[in-house]
PDB file of C-alpha atoms in Angstrom:
ATOM      1  CA  UNK A  14     141.996  28.023  64.625  1.00  0.00           C
ATOM      2  CA  UNK A  15     142.337  31.345  62.829  1.00  0.00           C
ATOM      3  CA  UNK A  16     142.967  34.642  64.604  1.00  0.00           C
ATOM      4  CA  UNK A  17     143.261  37.964  62.795  1.00  0.00           C
ATOM      5  CA  UNK A  18     144.646  40.996  64.631  1.00  0.00           C
ATOM      6  CA  UNK A  19     144.534  44.702  63.757  1.00  0.00           C
ATOM      7  CA  UNK A  20     146.728  47.606  64.817  1.00  0.00           C
ATOM      8  CA  UNK A  21     147.167  51.289  63.918  1.00  0.00           C
ATOM      9  CA  UNK A  22     150.424  53.234  63.598  1.00  0.00           C
ATOM     10  CA  UNK A  23     150.129  57.018  63.343  1.00  0.00           C
ATOM     11  CA  UNK A  24     153.354  58.331  64.843  1.00  0.00           C
ATOM     12  CA  UNK A  25     153.813  62.078  64.402  1.00  0.00           C
ATOM     13  CA  UNK A  26     150.260  62.235  63.003  1.00  0.00           C
ATOM     14  CA  UNK A  27     151.418  61.661  59.435  1.00  0.00           C
ATOM     15  CA  UNK A  28     151.564  58.644  57.154  1.00  0.00           C
ATOM     16  CA  UNK A  29     148.969  56.862  59.304  1.00  0.00           C
ATOM     17  CA  UNK A  30     148.721  53.160  58.508  1.00  0.00           C
ATOM     18  CA  UNK A  31     147.067  50.010  59.767  1.00  0.00           C
ATOM     19  CA  UNK A  32     147.955  46.341  59.784  1.00  0.00           C
ATOM     20  CA  UNK A  33     146.251  42.973  59.825  1.00  0.00           C
ATOM     21  CA  UNK A  34     148.201  39.828  60.765  1.00  0.00           C
ATOM     22  CA  UNK A  35     146.971  36.246  60.788  1.00  0.00           C
ATOM     23  CA  UNK A  36     147.661  33.346  63.137  1.00  0.00           C
ATOM     24  CA  UNK A  37     146.440  29.936  62.026  1.00  0.00           C
ATOM     25  CA  UNK A  38     147.335  26.366  62.926  1.00  0.00           C
ATOM     26  CA  UNK A  39     149.913  27.438  65.525  1.00  0.00           C
ATOM     27  CA  UNK A  40     151.838  29.796  63.260  1.00  0.00           C
ATOM     28  CA  UNK A  41     151.740  33.156  61.496  1.00  0.00           C
ATOM     29  CA  UNK A  42     150.344  33.140  57.953  1.00  0.00           C
ATOM     30  CA  UNK A  43     152.436  35.935  56.481  1.00  0.00           C
ATOM     31  CA  UNK A  44     150.934  35.502  53.005  1.00  0.00           C
ATOM     32  CA  UNK A  45     147.610  36.609  54.480  1.00  0.00           C
ATOM     33  CA  UNK A  46     148.990  39.759  56.111  1.00  0.00           C
ATOM     34  CA  UNK A  47     147.675  43.106  54.888  1.00  0.00           C
ATOM     35  CA  UNK A  48     148.758  46.679  55.488  1.00  0.00           C
ATOM     36  CA  UNK A  49     146.634  49.739  54.876  1.00  0.00           C
ATOM     37  CA  UNK A  50     147.447  53.361  54.195  1.00  0.00           C
ATOM     38  CA  UNK A  51     144.606  55.568  55.397  1.00  0.00           C
ATOM     39  CA  UNK A  52     142.398  56.827  52.580  1.00  0.00           C
ATOM     40  CA  UNK A  53     139.279  58.177  54.244  1.00  0.00           C
ATOM     41  CA  UNK A  54     140.140  58.998  57.868  1.00  0.00           C
ATOM     42  CA  UNK A  55     141.655  62.439  58.397  1.00  0.00           C
ATOM     43  CA  UNK A  56     143.519  63.560  61.495  1.00  0.00           C
ATOM     44  CA  UNK A  57     144.329  61.723  64.737  1.00  0.00           C
ATOM     45  CA  UNK A  58     141.176  59.604  64.889  1.00  0.00           C
ATOM     46  CA  UNK A  59     142.066  56.139  66.204  1.00  0.00           C
ATOM     47  CA  UNK A  60     138.448  54.953  66.227  1.00  0.00           C
ATOM     48  CA  UNK A  61     137.843  56.069  62.661  1.00  0.00           C
ATOM     49  CA  UNK A  62     141.106  54.539  61.469  1.00  0.00           C
ATOM     50  CA  UNK A  63     140.300  51.198  63.089  1.00  0.00           C
ATOM     51  CA  UNK A  64     136.860  51.203  61.477  1.00  0.00           C
ATOM     52  CA  UNK A  65     138.406  51.988  58.100  1.00  0.00           C
ATOM     53  CA  UNK A  66     140.972  49.177  58.085  1.00  0.00           C
ATOM     54  CA  UNK A  67     138.524  46.561  59.396  1.00  0.00           C
ATOM     55  CA  UNK A  68     136.039  47.563  56.691  1.00  0.00           C
ATOM     56  CA  UNK A  69     138.673  47.451  53.962  1.00  0.00           C
ATOM     57  CA  UNK A  70     139.890  44.066  55.163  1.00  0.00           C
ATOM     58  CA  UNK A  71     136.518  42.363  55.051  1.00  0.00           C
ATOM     59  CA  UNK A  72     134.449  44.329  52.539  1.00  0.00           C
ATOM     60  CA  UNK A  73     136.880  45.538  49.866  1.00  0.00           C
ATOM     61  CA  UNK A  74     139.535  42.851  49.452  1.00  0.00           C
ATOM     62  CA  UNK A  75     139.951  39.975  47.027  1.00  0.00           C
ATOM     63  CA  UNK A  76     139.517  37.662  50.042  1.00  0.00           C
ATOM     64  CA  UNK A  77     135.871  38.590  50.585  1.00  0.00           C
ATOM     65  CA  UNK A  78     134.419  35.516  48.851  1.00  0.00           C
ATOM     66  CA  UNK A  79     136.786  33.172  50.672  1.00  0.00           C
ATOM     67  CA  UNK A  80     136.002  34.812  54.011  1.00  0.00           C
ATOM     68  CA  UNK A  81     132.263  34.292  53.575  1.00  0.00           C
ATOM     69  CA  UNK A  82     132.333  30.874  51.890  1.00  0.00           C
ATOM     70  CA  UNK A  83     135.312  28.981  53.305  1.00  0.00           C
ATOM     71  CA  UNK A  84     135.432  28.024  56.990  1.00  0.00           C
ATOM     72  CA  UNK A  85     139.229  27.822  56.734  1.00  0.00           C
ATOM     73  CA  UNK A  86     139.479  31.500  55.790  1.00  0.00           C
ATOM     74  CA  UNK A  87     136.787  32.838  58.084  1.00  0.00           C
ATOM     75  CA  UNK A  88     138.428  34.124  61.297  1.00  0.00           C
ATOM     76  CA  UNK A  89     137.366  32.434  64.527  1.00  0.00           C
ATOM     77  CA  UNK A  90     138.581  35.399  66.556  1.00  0.00           C
ATOM     78  CA  UNK A  91     139.414  39.002  65.701  1.00  0.00           C
ATOM     79  CA  UNK A  92     141.761  40.875  68.028  1.00  0.00           C
ATOM     80  CA  UNK A  93     141.699  44.681  68.063  1.00  0.00           C
ATOM     81  CA  UNK A  94     144.656  46.515  69.569  1.00  0.00           C
ATOM     82  CA  UNK A  95     142.899  48.996  71.820  1.00  0.00           C
ATOM     83  CA  UNK A  96     140.159  49.470  74.359  1.00  0.00           C
ATOM     84  CA  UNK A  97     136.417  49.967  74.298  1.00  0.00           C
ATOM     85  CA  UNK A  98     136.396  52.697  71.643  1.00  0.00           C
ATOM     86  CA  UNK A  99     138.465  50.820  69.075  1.00  0.00           C
ATOM     87  CA  UNK A 100     136.522  47.622  69.784  1.00  0.00           C
ATOM     88  CA  UNK A 101     133.143  49.338  69.302  1.00  0.00           C
ATOM     89  CA  UNK A 102     134.305  50.825  65.987  1.00  0.00           C
ATOM     90  CA  UNK A 103     135.351  47.362  64.764  1.00  0.00           C
ATOM     91  CA  UNK A 104     132.135  45.674  65.966  1.00  0.00           C
ATOM     92  CA  UNK A 105     129.969  48.189  64.087  1.00  0.00           C
ATOM     93  CA  UNK A 106     131.854  47.512  60.859  1.00  0.00           C
ATOM     94  CA  UNK A 107     131.745  43.737  61.277  1.00  0.00           C
ATOM     95  CA  UNK A 108     127.972  43.892  61.660  1.00  0.00           C
ATOM     96  CA  UNK A 109     127.727  45.968  58.486  1.00  0.00           C
ATOM     97  CA  UNK A 110     129.725  43.461  56.411  1.00  0.00           C
ATOM     98  CA  UNK A 111     127.927  40.366  57.701  1.00  0.00           C
ATOM     99  CA  UNK A 112     130.542  39.137  60.173  1.00  0.00           C
ATOM    100  CA  UNK A 113     128.721  40.215  63.299  1.00  0.00           C
ATOM    101  CA  UNK A 114     128.714  36.699  64.713  1.00  0.00           C
ATOM    102  CA  UNK A 115     132.514  36.363  64.671  1.00  0.00           C
ATOM    103  CA  UNK A 116     134.079  36.709  68.130  1.00  0.00           C
ATOM    104  CA  UNK A 117     136.017  39.961  68.541  1.00  0.00           C
ATOM    105  CA  UNK A 118     137.941  41.361  71.502  1.00  0.00           C
ATOM    106  CA  UNK A 119     140.002  44.425  72.340  1.00  0.00           C
ATOM    107  CA  UNK A 120     143.403  43.970  73.964  1.00  0.00           C
ATOM    108  CA  UNK A 121     144.937  46.818  75.957  1.00  0.00           C
ATOM    109  CA  UNK A 122     146.719  47.760  79.159  1.00  0.00           C
ATOM    110  CA  UNK A 123     145.436  50.362  81.582  1.00  0.00           C
ATOM    111  CA  UNK A 124     147.566  53.502  81.815  1.00  0.00           C
ATOM    112  CA  UNK A 125     150.452  52.820  84.164  1.00  0.00           C
ATOM    113  CA  UNK A 126     149.605  49.111  84.408  1.00  0.00           C
ATOM    114  CA  UNK A 127     151.653  46.189  83.099  1.00  0.00           C
ATOM    115  CA  UNK A 128     148.856  43.604  82.937  1.00  0.00           C
ATOM    116  CA  UNK A 129     146.842  42.985  79.775  1.00  0.00           C
ATOM    117  CA  UNK A 130     143.075  43.389  79.750  1.00  0.00           C
ATOM    118  CA  UNK A 131     140.472  41.958  77.389  1.00  0.00           C
ATOM    119  CA  UNK A 132     137.487  44.061  76.334  1.00  0.00           C
ATOM    120  CA  UNK A 133     134.330  42.264  75.188  1.00  0.00           C
ATOM    121  CA  UNK A 134     131.589  43.894  73.074  1.00  0.00           C
ATOM    122  CA  UNK A 135     128.776  43.359  75.584  1.00  0.00           C
ATOM    123  CA  UNK A 136     130.696  43.947  78.802  1.00  0.00           C
ATOM    124  CA  UNK A 137     131.241  47.352  80.382  1.00  0.00           C
ATOM    125  CA  UNK A 138     134.323  46.320  82.342  1.00  0.00           C
ATOM    126  CA  UNK A 139     137.446  44.601  80.968  1.00  0.00           C
ATOM    127  CA  UNK A 140     138.716  41.216  82.107  1.00  0.00           C
ATOM    128  CA  UNK A 141     142.246  41.008  83.497  1.00  0.00           C
ATOM    129  CA  UNK A 142     144.436  38.333  81.929  1.00  0.00           C
ATOM    130  CA  UNK A 143     146.730  36.162  84.096  1.00  0.00           C
ATOM    131  CA  UNK A 144     150.309  37.273  83.238  1.00  0.00           C
ATOM    132  CA  UNK A 145     151.733  33.759  82.974  1.00  0.00           C
ATOM    133  CA  UNK A 146     148.850  32.052  81.176  1.00  0.00           C
ATOM    134  CA  UNK A 147     149.529  30.537  77.713  1.00  0.00           C
ATOM    135  CA  UNK A 148     146.440  32.280  76.295  1.00  0.00           C
ATOM    136  CA  UNK A 149     147.810  35.625  77.484  1.00  0.00           C
ATOM    137  CA  UNK A 150     151.159  34.920  75.856  1.00  0.00           C
ATOM    138  CA  UNK A 151     149.483  33.934  72.586  1.00  0.00           C
ATOM    139  CA  UNK A 152     147.387  37.098  72.410  1.00  0.00           C
ATOM    140  CA  UNK A 153     150.396  39.247  73.296  1.00  0.00           C
ATOM    141  CA  UNK A 154     152.489  37.590  70.626  1.00  0.00           C
ATOM    142  CA  UNK A 155     149.847  38.132  67.946  1.00  0.00           C
ATOM    143  CA  UNK A 156     149.217  41.740  69.035  1.00  0.00           C
ATOM    144  CA  UNK A 157     152.955  42.483  69.061  1.00  0.00           C
ATOM    145  CA  UNK A 158     153.280  41.066  65.545  1.00  0.00           C
ATOM    146  CA  UNK A 159     150.459  43.324  64.341  1.00  0.00           C
ATOM    147  CA  UNK A 160     152.259  46.252  65.961  1.00  0.00           C
ATOM    148  CA  UNK A 161     155.588  45.321  64.360  1.00  0.00           C
ATOM    149  CA  UNK A 162     154.004  44.971  60.918  1.00  0.00           C
ATOM    150  CA  UNK A 163     152.259  48.351  61.199  1.00  0.00           C
ATOM    151  CA  UNK A 164     155.397  50.133  62.454  1.00  0.00           C
ATOM    152  CA  UNK A 165     157.540  48.641  59.672  1.00  0.00           C
ATOM    153  CA  UNK A 166     155.143  49.890  56.993  1.00  0.00           C
ATOM    154  CA  UNK A 167     154.849  53.285  58.676  1.00  0.00           C
ATOM    155  CA  UNK A 168     158.637  53.745  58.704  1.00  0.00           C
ATOM    156  CA  UNK A 169     158.860  52.683  55.064  1.00  0.00           C
ATOM    157  CA  UNK A 170     156.359  55.342  54.014  1.00  0.00           C
ATOM    158  CA  UNK A 171     158.047  58.020  56.118  1.00  0.00           C
ATOM    159  CA  UNK A 172     161.401  57.076  54.574  1.00  0.00           C
ATOM    160  CA  UNK A 173     159.977  57.453  51.078  1.00  0.00           C
ATOM    161  CA  UNK A 174     158.484  60.834  51.960  1.00  0.00           C
ATOM    162  CA  UNK A 175     161.821  62.000  53.381  1.00  0.00           C
ATOM    163  CA  UNK A 176     163.767  60.959  50.271  1.00  0.00           C
ATOM    164  CA  UNK A 177     161.190  62.616  48.024  1.00  0.00           C
ATOM    165  CA  UNK A 178     161.474  65.868  49.971  1.00  0.00           C
ATOM    166  CA  UNK A 179     165.278  65.751  49.691  1.00  0.00           C
ATOM    167  CA  UNK A 180     165.035  65.361  45.916  1.00  0.00           C
ATOM    168  CA  UNK A 181     162.764  68.406  45.756  1.00  0.00           C
ATOM    169  CA  UNK A 182     165.448  70.471  47.529  1.00  0.00           C
ATOM    170  CA  UNK A 183     168.252  69.735  45.029  1.00  0.00           C
ATOM    171  CA  UNK A 184     168.982  72.735  42.763  1.00  0.00           C
ATOM    172  CA  UNK A 185     168.746  71.873  39.082  1.00  0.00           C
ATOM    173  CA  UNK A 186     166.749  68.683  39.644  1.00  0.00           C
ATOM    174  CA  UNK A 187     163.419  69.620  38.161  1.00  0.00           C
ATOM    175  CA  UNK A 188     160.380  67.431  37.661  1.00  0.00           C
ATOM    176  CA  UNK A 189     161.605  66.122  34.293  1.00  0.00           C
ATOM    177  CA  UNK A 190     165.011  64.958  35.546  1.00  0.00           C
ATOM    178  CA  UNK A 191     163.511  63.538  38.718  1.00  0.00           C
ATOM    179  CA  UNK A 192     161.153  61.484  36.557  1.00  0.00           C
ATOM    180  CA  UNK A 193     164.101  60.303  34.454  1.00  0.00           C
ATOM    181  CA  UNK A 194     165.929  59.091  37.565  1.00  0.00           C
ATOM    182  CA  UNK A 195     162.913  57.342  39.058  1.00  0.00           C
ATOM    183  CA  UNK A 196     162.034  55.722  35.732  1.00  0.00           C
ATOM    184  CA  UNK A 197     165.606  54.529  35.276  1.00  0.00           C
ATOM    185  CA  UNK A 198     165.921  52.965  38.743  1.00  0.00           C
ATOM    186  CA  UNK A 199     162.293  51.955  39.137  1.00  0.00           C
ATOM    187  CA  UNK A 200     161.789  53.251  42.688  1.00  0.00           C
ATOM    188  CA  UNK A 201     163.026  55.696  45.309  1.00  0.00           C
ATOM    189  CA  UNK A 202     164.567  52.820  47.246  1.00  0.00           C
ATOM    190  CA  UNK A 203     166.687  51.713  44.287  1.00  0.00           C
ATOM    191  CA  UNK A 204     167.743  55.268  43.529  1.00  0.00           C
ATOM    192  CA  UNK A 205     168.744  55.716  47.158  1.00  0.00           C
ATOM    193  CA  UNK A 206     170.808  52.503  47.037  1.00  0.00           C
ATOM    194  CA  UNK A 207     172.532  53.364  43.749  1.00  0.00           C
ATOM    195  CA  UNK A 208     176.221  54.249  43.607  1.00  0.00           C
ATOM    196  CA  UNK A 209     177.469  57.595  42.358  1.00  0.00           C
ATOM    197  CA  UNK A 210     178.707  55.927  39.173  1.00  0.00           C
ATOM    198  CA  UNK A 211     175.319  54.371  38.512  1.00  0.00           C
ATOM    199  CA  UNK A 212     173.552  57.725  38.869  1.00  0.00           C
ATOM    200  CA  UNK A 213     176.144  59.432  36.682  1.00  0.00           C
ATOM    201  CA  UNK A 214     175.447  56.858  33.967  1.00  0.00           C
ATOM    202  CA  UNK A 215     171.780  57.862  33.647  1.00  0.00           C
ATOM    203  CA  UNK A 216     171.209  59.529  30.247  1.00  0.00           C
ATOM    204  CA  UNK A 217     170.080  63.139  30.472  1.00  0.00           C
ATOM    205  CA  UNK A 218     171.451  63.786  33.961  1.00  0.00           C
ATOM    206  CA  UNK A 219     174.669  65.872  34.102  1.00  0.00           C
ATOM    207  CA  UNK A 220     177.467  64.285  36.134  1.00  0.00           C
ATOM    208  CA  UNK A 221     177.681  67.227  38.513  1.00  0.00           C
ATOM    209  CA  UNK A 222     173.975  66.966  39.252  1.00  0.00           C
ATOM    210  CA  UNK A 223     174.246  63.190  39.598  1.00  0.00           C
ATOM    211  CA  UNK A 224     176.994  63.592  42.207  1.00  0.00           C
ATOM    212  CA  UNK A 225     174.842  66.090  44.113  1.00  0.00           C
ATOM    213  CA  UNK A 226     171.886  63.688  44.054  1.00  0.00           C
ATOM    214  CA  UNK A 227     174.074  60.887  45.401  1.00  0.00           C
ATOM    215  CA  UNK A 228     175.505  63.087  48.179  1.00  0.00           C
ATOM    216  CA  UNK A 229     172.050  64.258  49.266  1.00  0.00           C
ATOM    217  CA  UNK A 230     170.613  60.752  49.339  1.00  0.00           C
ATOM    218  CA  UNK A 231     173.570  59.446  51.302  1.00  0.00           C
ATOM    219  CA  UNK A 232     173.075  62.193  53.866  1.00  0.00           C
ATOM    220  CA  UNK A 233     169.513  60.941  54.377  1.00  0.00           C
ATOM    221  CA  UNK A 234     170.823  57.396  54.948  1.00  0.00           C
ATOM    222  CA  UNK A 235     173.101  58.453  57.805  1.00  0.00           C
TER     223      UNK A 235
END
């Protein structure tokens, strides 16, 4: 009834993130989605990153009591985007947090192949999935949603980092004035979306500097 799927996005080896999406009762439960920015795993370590996000999902979230006490919140199946290595990392964590009996599989394609394969914890070889089978389509759909959710969060973080770096390059915009702008607008996204007139109206920011800030941020948007 309830399937939870995990994916990692670490494009360009920076701003690595993970995602968890939930399918229940024939639909996605977006309120139960979670995204994770890596805190403990350093460098391009897919196995370590998968272990980290699975652990944070089930051992360090506000859902932990519901997961252990409510059959409606306890996943019936956990899908890991990846092969044997990612699956083994997830299985080890699930055993540590008391969810070792929950079914978990890895979903991946062989290099150069177009067919999906399922990896099981106690099997050395994967199982090929029939391309046209409804179960295959369901798993693909859930995995693709986990991928989409991870990529969206990854791009958001990279966009924030890019805007922040642009602000640091503007002559005359020191830490104090940057703080004034961010406090006034509430976020980098709102500052980036502001008009030139709105930035010029911020107390303590000269109009010439405000125009330069607007021009720089618009150049990032193009």
